């Protein structure tokens, strides 16, 4: 079986969508039934796909596309050039690693898509207006044109059914979790932290979007410092791609005079992320909504204690040892209390990976899904 995976995406540094595409390709390449995996990327993604994701299988071929990295340029390429490239490469199935606009009749084989979340409908402020209307249209068009859809969680599947009623009567739907392995590979500190390797830190990993509530984490961290609930030398390290909230987050840090205490990082390779997960005193994820949340799973896989918001997706994917806090009533006070308690009564640093997230499990589920469509 030959699987073609378009992962051509805007960021010039690794993101969750890119990691999903890379993990999907690596997992499929390890299956005997799969003879070839072709991964389509933008020219600006070549470096981190070639060197950052460990795509070592001889079955995987990276095809880079040299186009203008703009919204118009990418979406035009998806609509007109992707089907031409796919039909020339003759895969048995095309698996879109994220929703993108396409016309099904222009492809000679089945097309499936991974649905990560329903943010364009559930959290339009992540995109702003009128941009969110285009995001909604792209998502709508992809969902309706695909031959089948894989959702990264039960929570995402339920959201899909809410916004697209009776979709399960029209095409195959599956819940197939993102794959996560206990990465015991190389571990190196980010360059900016090389001189501070022995300093304690709390870690957050999330793109700068409204639903991630990073401002809440910053305020809680500030209160913990002011009230001597944490060591004054403890840093807060926030890893994530810039987004709509970047400016306001930096303004908040400046207003609280925390420039020397909070470090913003982005685009880290796996070795540096591994080091952060392994060394962090605590991992905090205060999101209002998520489709899956790969960083939380990666933190658990590294044995890092976790504090997270009390929302359905985290109960679905997180370890039973997580410290939950309520976002509805006095969220700031609740987060402060949860962090303080987690530091006083830390869980053992024992790696936790749900077997449903293991690569051999998810890869087999994808193969079964593909066979269903091909038959």
PDB file of N, CA, C and O in Angstrom, residues 46-90:
ATOM      1  N   UNK A  46      11.497  21.736   4.981  1.00  0.00           N
ATOM      2  CA  UNK A  46      12.430  20.652   4.655  1.00  0.00           C
ATOM      3  C   UNK A  46      13.396  20.353   5.790  1.00  0.00           C
ATOM      4  O   UNK A  46      13.630  19.183   6.130  1.00  0.00           O
ATOM      5  N   UNK A  47      13.956  21.383   6.406  1.00  0.00           N
ATOM      6  CA  UNK A  47      15.000  21.164   7.417  1.00  0.00           C
ATOM      7  C   UNK A  47      14.462  20.375   8.596  1.00  0.00           C
ATOM      8  O   UNK A  47      15.056  19.357   8.998  1.00  0.00           O
ATOM      9  N   UNK A  48      13.341  20.800   9.177  1.00  0.00           N
ATOM     10  CA  UNK A  48      12.927  20.123  10.398  1.00  0.00           C
ATOM     11  C   UNK A  48      12.279  18.771  10.116  1.00  0.00           C
ATOM     12  O   UNK A  48      12.277  17.889  10.978  1.00  0.00           O
ATOM     13  N   UNK A  49      11.755  18.555   8.925  1.00  0.00           N
ATOM     14  CA  UNK A  49      11.270  17.216   8.595  1.00  0.00           C
ATOM     15  C   UNK A  49      12.432  16.266   8.320  1.00  0.00           C
ATOM     16  O   UNK A  49      12.386  15.085   8.673  1.00  0.00           O
ATOM     17  N   UNK A  50      13.471  16.780   7.712  1.00  0.00           N
ATOM     18  CA  UNK A  50      14.624  15.933   7.389  1.00  0.00           C
ATOM     19  C   UNK A  50      15.475  15.614   8.614  1.00  0.00           C
ATOM     20  O   UNK A  50      16.082  14.540   8.698  1.00  0.00           O
ATOM     21  N   UNK A  51      15.519  16.539   9.583  1.00  0.00           N
ATOM     22  CA  UNK A  51      16.460  16.382  10.698  1.00  0.00           C
ATOM     23  C   UNK A  51      15.809  16.373  12.081  1.00  0.00           C
ATOM     24  O   UNK A  51      16.442  15.937  13.041  1.00  0.00           O
ATOM     25  N   UNK A  52      14.564  16.836  12.199  1.00  0.00           N
ATOM     26  CA  UNK A  52      13.988  17.000  13.537  1.00  0.00           C
ATOM     27  C   UNK A  52      13.046  15.910  13.990  1.00  0.00           C
ATOM     28  O   UNK A  52      12.743  15.789  15.180  1.00  0.00           O
ATOM     29  N   UNK A  53      12.550  15.078  13.075  1.00  0.00           N
ATOM     30  CA  UNK A  53      11.523  14.112  13.435  1.00  0.00           C
ATOM     31  C   UNK A  53      11.982  12.657  13.370  1.00  0.00           C
ATOM     32  O   UNK A  53      11.194  11.749  13.623  1.00  0.00           O
ATOM     33  N   UNK A  54      13.215  12.418  13.020  1.00  0.00           N
ATOM     34  CA  UNK A  54      13.725  11.050  13.005  1.00  0.00           C
ATOM     35  C   UNK A  54      13.051  10.137  11.995  1.00  0.00           C
ATOM     36  O   UNK A  54      12.806   8.960  12.276  1.00  0.00           O
ATOM     37  N   UNK A  55      12.746  10.674  10.820  1.00  0.00           N
ATOM     38  CA  UNK A  55      12.106   9.877   9.771  1.00  0.00           C
ATOM     39  C   UNK A  55      13.180   9.075   9.030  1.00  0.00           C
ATOM     40  O   UNK A  55      13.645   9.456   7.960  1.00  0.00           O
ATOM     41  N   UNK A  56      13.553   7.957   9.615  1.00  0.00           N
ATOM     42  CA  UNK A  56      14.704   7.199   9.119  1.00  0.00           C
ATOM     43  C   UNK A  56      14.325   6.054   8.188  1.00  0.00           C
ATOM     44  O   UNK A  56      15.195   5.468   7.551  1.00  0.00           O
ATOM     45  N   UNK A  57      13.054   5.719   8.103  1.00  0.00           N
ATOM     46  CA  UNK A  57      12.653   4.571   7.293  1.00  0.00           C
ATOM     47  C   UNK A  57      12.916   4.818   5.810  1.00  0.00           C
ATOM     48  O   UNK A  57      12.655   5.908   5.282  1.00  0.00           O
ATOM     49  N   UNK A  58      13.409   3.777   5.144  1.00  0.00           N
ATOM     50  CA  UNK A  58      13.657   3.879   3.699  1.00  0.00           C
ATOM     51  C   UNK A  58      12.362   3.932   2.905  1.00  0.00           C
ATOM     52  O   UNK A  58      12.361   4.278   1.726  1.00  0.00           O
ATOM     53  N   UNK A  59      11.236   3.611   3.554  1.00  0.00           N
ATOM     54  CA  UNK A  59       9.940   3.661   2.871  1.00  0.00           C
ATOM     55  C   UNK A  59       9.406   5.086   2.749  1.00  0.00           C
ATOM     56  O   UNK A  59       8.502   5.339   1.955  1.00  0.00           O
ATOM     57  N   UNK A  60       9.954   5.993   3.552  1.00  0.00           N
ATOM     58  CA  UNK A  60       9.421   7.362   3.584  1.00  0.00           C
ATOM     59  C   UNK A  60      10.154   8.239   2.580  1.00  0.00           C
ATOM     60  O   UNK A  60      11.387   8.328   2.596  1.00  0.00           O
ATOM     61  N   UNK A  61       9.395   8.911   1.741  1.00  0.00           N
ATOM     62  CA  UNK A  61       9.964   9.858   0.784  1.00  0.00           C
ATOM     63  C   UNK A  61       9.390  11.237   1.059  1.00  0.00           C
ATOM     64  O   UNK A  61       8.168  11.416   1.105  1.00  0.00           O
ATOM     65  N   UNK A  62      10.258  12.209   1.260  1.00  0.00           N
ATOM     66  CA  UNK A  62       9.829  13.600   1.446  1.00  0.00           C
ATOM     67  C   UNK A  62       9.822  14.304   0.095  1.00  0.00           C
ATOM     68  O   UNK A  62      10.809  14.271  -0.640  1.00  0.00           O
ATOM     69  N   UNK A  63       8.703  14.923  -0.239  1.00  0.00           N
ATOM     70  CA  UNK A  63       8.579  15.711  -1.470  1.00  0.00           C
ATOM     71  C   UNK A  63       8.292  17.152  -1.070  1.00  0.00           C
ATOM     72  O   UNK A  63       7.239  17.440  -0.498  1.00  0.00           O
ATOM     73  N   UNK A  64       9.255  18.043  -1.323  1.00  0.00           N
ATOM     74  CA  UNK A  64       9.050  19.444  -0.933  1.00  0.00           C
ATOM     75  C   UNK A  64       8.521  20.250  -2.120  1.00  0.00           C
ATOM     76  O   UNK A  64       8.930  20.054  -3.263  1.00  0.00           O
ATOM     77  N   UNK A  65       7.591  21.140  -1.804  1.00  0.00           N
ATOM     78  CA  UNK A  65       6.923  21.968  -2.807  1.00  0.00           C
ATOM     79  C   UNK A  65       7.369  23.406  -2.606  1.00  0.00           C
ATOM     80  O   UNK A  65       7.235  23.956  -1.507  1.00  0.00           O
ATOM     81  N   UNK A  66       7.912  24.002  -3.639  1.00  0.00           N
ATOM     82  CA  UNK A  66       8.440  25.366  -3.554  1.00  0.00           C
ATOM     83  C   UNK A  66       7.408  26.347  -4.092  1.00  0.00           C
ATOM     84  O   UNK A  66       7.335  26.621  -5.284  1.00  0.00           O
ATOM     85  N   UNK A  67       6.565  26.840  -3.184  1.00  0.00           N
ATOM     86  CA  UNK A  67       5.562  27.850  -3.525  1.00  0.00           C
ATOM     87  C   UNK A  67       5.668  28.988  -2.517  1.00  0.00           C
ATOM     88  O   UNK A  67       6.399  28.892  -1.530  1.00  0.00           O
ATOM     89  N   UNK A  68       4.942  30.064  -2.753  1.00  0.00           N
ATOM     90  CA  UNK A  68       4.913  31.169  -1.804  1.00  0.00           C
ATOM     91  C   UNK A  68       4.168  30.732  -0.549  1.00  0.00           C
ATOM     92  O   UNK A  68       3.044  30.223  -0.629  1.00  0.00           O
ATOM     93  N   UNK A  69       4.796  30.923   0.594  1.00  0.00           N
ATOM     94  CA  UNK A  69       4.192  30.507   1.855  1.00  0.00           C
ATOM     95  C   UNK A  69       3.224  31.584   2.352  1.00  0.00           C
ATOM     96  O   UNK A  69       3.491  32.328   3.293  1.00  0.00           O
ATOM     97  N   UNK A  70       2.075  31.639   1.700  1.00  0.00           N
ATOM     98  CA  UNK A  70       1.009  32.567   2.083  1.00  0.00           C
ATOM     99  C   UNK A  70      -0.300  31.806   2.083  1.00  0.00           C
ATOM    100  O   UNK A  70      -0.415  30.730   1.471  1.00  0.00           O
ATOM    101  N   UNK A  71      -1.294  32.343   2.754  1.00  0.00           N
ATOM    102  CA  UNK A  71      -2.588  31.669   2.826  1.00  0.00           C
ATOM    103  C   UNK A  71      -3.160  31.430   1.436  1.00  0.00           C
ATOM    104  O   UNK A  71      -3.619  30.326   1.116  1.00  0.00           O
ATOM    105  N   UNK A  72      -3.108  32.460   0.586  1.00  0.00           N
ATOM    106  CA  UNK A  72      -3.629  32.327  -0.774  1.00  0.00           C
ATOM    107  C   UNK A  72      -2.807  31.309  -1.563  1.00  0.00           C
ATOM    108  O   UNK A  72      -3.354  30.436  -2.246  1.00  0.00           O
ATOM    109  N   UNK A  73      -1.472  31.399  -1.456  1.00  0.00           N
ATOM    110  CA  UNK A  73      -0.604  30.489  -2.199  1.00  0.00           C
ATOM    111  C   UNK A  73      -0.815  29.036  -1.809  1.00  0.00           C
ATOM    112  O   UNK A  73      -0.905  28.155  -2.678  1.00  0.00           O
ATOM    113  N   UNK A  74      -0.902  28.762  -0.505  1.00  0.00           N
ATOM    114  CA  UNK A  74      -1.070  27.383  -0.039  1.00  0.00           C
ATOM    115  C   UNK A  74      -2.440  26.829  -0.434  1.00  0.00           C
ATOM    116  O   UNK A  74      -2.539  25.700  -0.944  1.00  0.00           O
ATOM    117  N   UNK A  75      -3.492  27.594  -0.199  1.00  0.00           N
ATOM    118  CA  UNK A  75      -4.833  27.086  -0.478  1.00  0.00           C
ATOM    119  C   UNK A  75      -5.078  26.911  -1.973  1.00  0.00           C
ATOM    120  O   UNK A  75      -5.776  25.980  -2.390  1.00  0.00           O
ATOM    121  N   UNK A  76      -4.498  27.781  -2.782  1.00  0.00           N
ATOM    122  CA  UNK A  76      -4.604  27.604  -4.227  1.00  0.00           C
ATOM    123  C   UNK A  76      -3.885  26.322  -4.649  1.00  0.00           C
ATOM    124  O   UNK A  76      -4.378  25.569  -5.508  1.00  0.00           O
ATOM    125  N   UNK A  77      -2.716  26.065  -4.041  1.00  0.00           N
ATOM    126  CA  UNK A  77      -1.977  24.841  -4.365  1.00  0.00           C
ATOM    127  C   UNK A  77      -2.767  23.603  -3.955  1.00  0.00           C
ATOM    128  O   UNK A  77      -2.819  22.619  -4.697  1.00  0.00           O
ATOM    129  N   UNK A  78      -3.379  23.641  -2.753  1.00  0.00           N
ATOM    130  CA  UNK A  78      -4.198  22.513  -2.313  1.00  0.00           C
ATOM    131  C   UNK A  78      -5.299  22.203  -3.323  1.00  0.00           C
ATOM    132  O   UNK A  78      -5.544  21.051  -3.673  1.00  0.00           O
ATOM    133  N   UNK A  79      -5.973  23.248  -3.801  1.00  0.00           N
ATOM    134  CA  UNK A  79      -7.115  23.051  -4.686  1.00  0.00           C
ATOM    135  C   UNK A  79      -6.714  22.563  -6.072  1.00  0.00           C
ATOM    136  O   UNK A  79      -7.356  21.665  -6.631  1.00  0.00           O
ATOM    137  N   UNK A  80      -5.652  23.120  -6.628  1.00  0.00           N
ATOM    138  CA  UNK A  80      -5.344  22.840  -8.036  1.00  0.00           C
ATOM    139  C   UNK A  80      -4.156  21.915  -8.259  1.00  0.00           C
ATOM    140  O   UNK A  80      -4.181  21.076  -9.168  1.00  0.00           O
ATOM    141  N   UNK A  81      -3.113  22.038  -7.453  1.00  0.00           N
ATOM    142  CA  UNK A  81      -1.879  21.288  -7.715  1.00  0.00           C
ATOM    143  C   UNK A  81      -1.760  19.989  -6.931  1.00  0.00           C
ATOM    144  O   UNK A  81      -1.116  19.042  -7.403  1.00  0.00           O
ATOM    145  N   UNK A  82      -2.343  19.939  -5.729  1.00  0.00           N
ATOM    146  CA  UNK A  82      -2.267  18.698  -4.956  1.00  0.00           C
ATOM    147  C   UNK A  82      -2.889  17.524  -5.710  1.00  0.00           C
ATOM    148  O   UNK A  82      -2.273  16.444  -5.782  1.00  0.00           O
ATOM    149  N   UNK A  83      -4.099  17.659  -6.286  1.00  0.00           N
ATOM    150  CA  UNK A  83      -4.643  16.510  -7.022  1.00  0.00           C
ATOM    151  C   UNK A  83      -3.780  16.088  -8.207  1.00  0.00           C
ATOM    152  O   UNK A  83      -3.652  14.887  -8.492  1.00  0.00           O
ATOM    153  N   UNK A  84      -3.158  17.039  -8.894  1.00  0.00           N
ATOM    154  CA  UNK A  84      -2.281  16.691 -10.019  1.00  0.00           C
ATOM    155  C   UNK A  84      -1.082  15.894  -9.532  1.00  0.00           C
ATOM    156  O   UNK A  84      -0.700  14.876 -10.130  1.00  0.00           O
ATOM    157  N   UNK A  85      -0.471  16.356  -8.421  1.00  0.00           N
ATOM    158  CA  UNK A  85       0.683  15.660  -7.868  1.00  0.00           C
ATOM    159  C   UNK A  85       0.284  14.274  -7.366  1.00  0.00           C
ATOM    160  O   UNK A  85       0.990  13.278  -7.615  1.00  0.00           O
ATOM    161  N   UNK A  86      -0.847  14.195  -6.670  1.00  0.00           N
ATOM    162  CA  UNK A  86      -1.306  12.909  -6.148  1.00  0.00           C
ATOM    163  C   UNK A  86      -1.563  11.919  -7.279  1.00  0.00           C
ATOM    164  O   UNK A  86      -1.152  10.747  -7.204  1.00  0.00           O
ATOM    165  N   UNK A  87      -2.214  12.358  -8.327  1.00  0.00           N
ATOM    166  CA  UNK A  87      -2.527  11.447  -9.436  1.00  0.00           C
ATOM    167  C   UNK A  87      -1.270  11.011 -10.186  1.00  0.00           C
ATOM    168  O   UNK A  87      -1.210   9.924 -10.744  1.00  0.00           O
ATOM    169  N   UNK A  88      -0.242  11.864 -10.173  1.00  0.00           N
ATOM    170  CA  UNK A  88       1.016  11.499 -10.818  1.00  0.00           C
ATOM    171  C   UNK A  88       1.783  10.460  -9.983  1.00  0.00           C
ATOM    172  O   UNK A  88       2.443   9.570 -10.524  1.00  0.00           O
ATOM    173  N   UNK A  89       1.685  10.574  -8.648  1.00  0.00           N
ATOM    174  CA  UNK A  89       2.408   9.661  -7.767  1.00  0.00           C
ATOM    175  C   UNK A  89       1.665   8.347  -7.550  1.00  0.00           C
ATOM    176  O   UNK A  89       2.243   7.383  -7.036  1.00  0.00           O
ATOM    177  N   UNK A  90       0.362   8.325  -7.876  1.00  0.00           N
ATOM    178  CA  UNK A  90      -0.448   7.096  -7.844  1.00  0.00           C
ATOM    179  C   UNK A  90      -0.474   6.397  -6.481  1.00  0.00           C
ATOM    180  O   UNK A  90      -0.179   5.190  -6.374  1.00  0.00           O
TER     181      UNK A  90
END
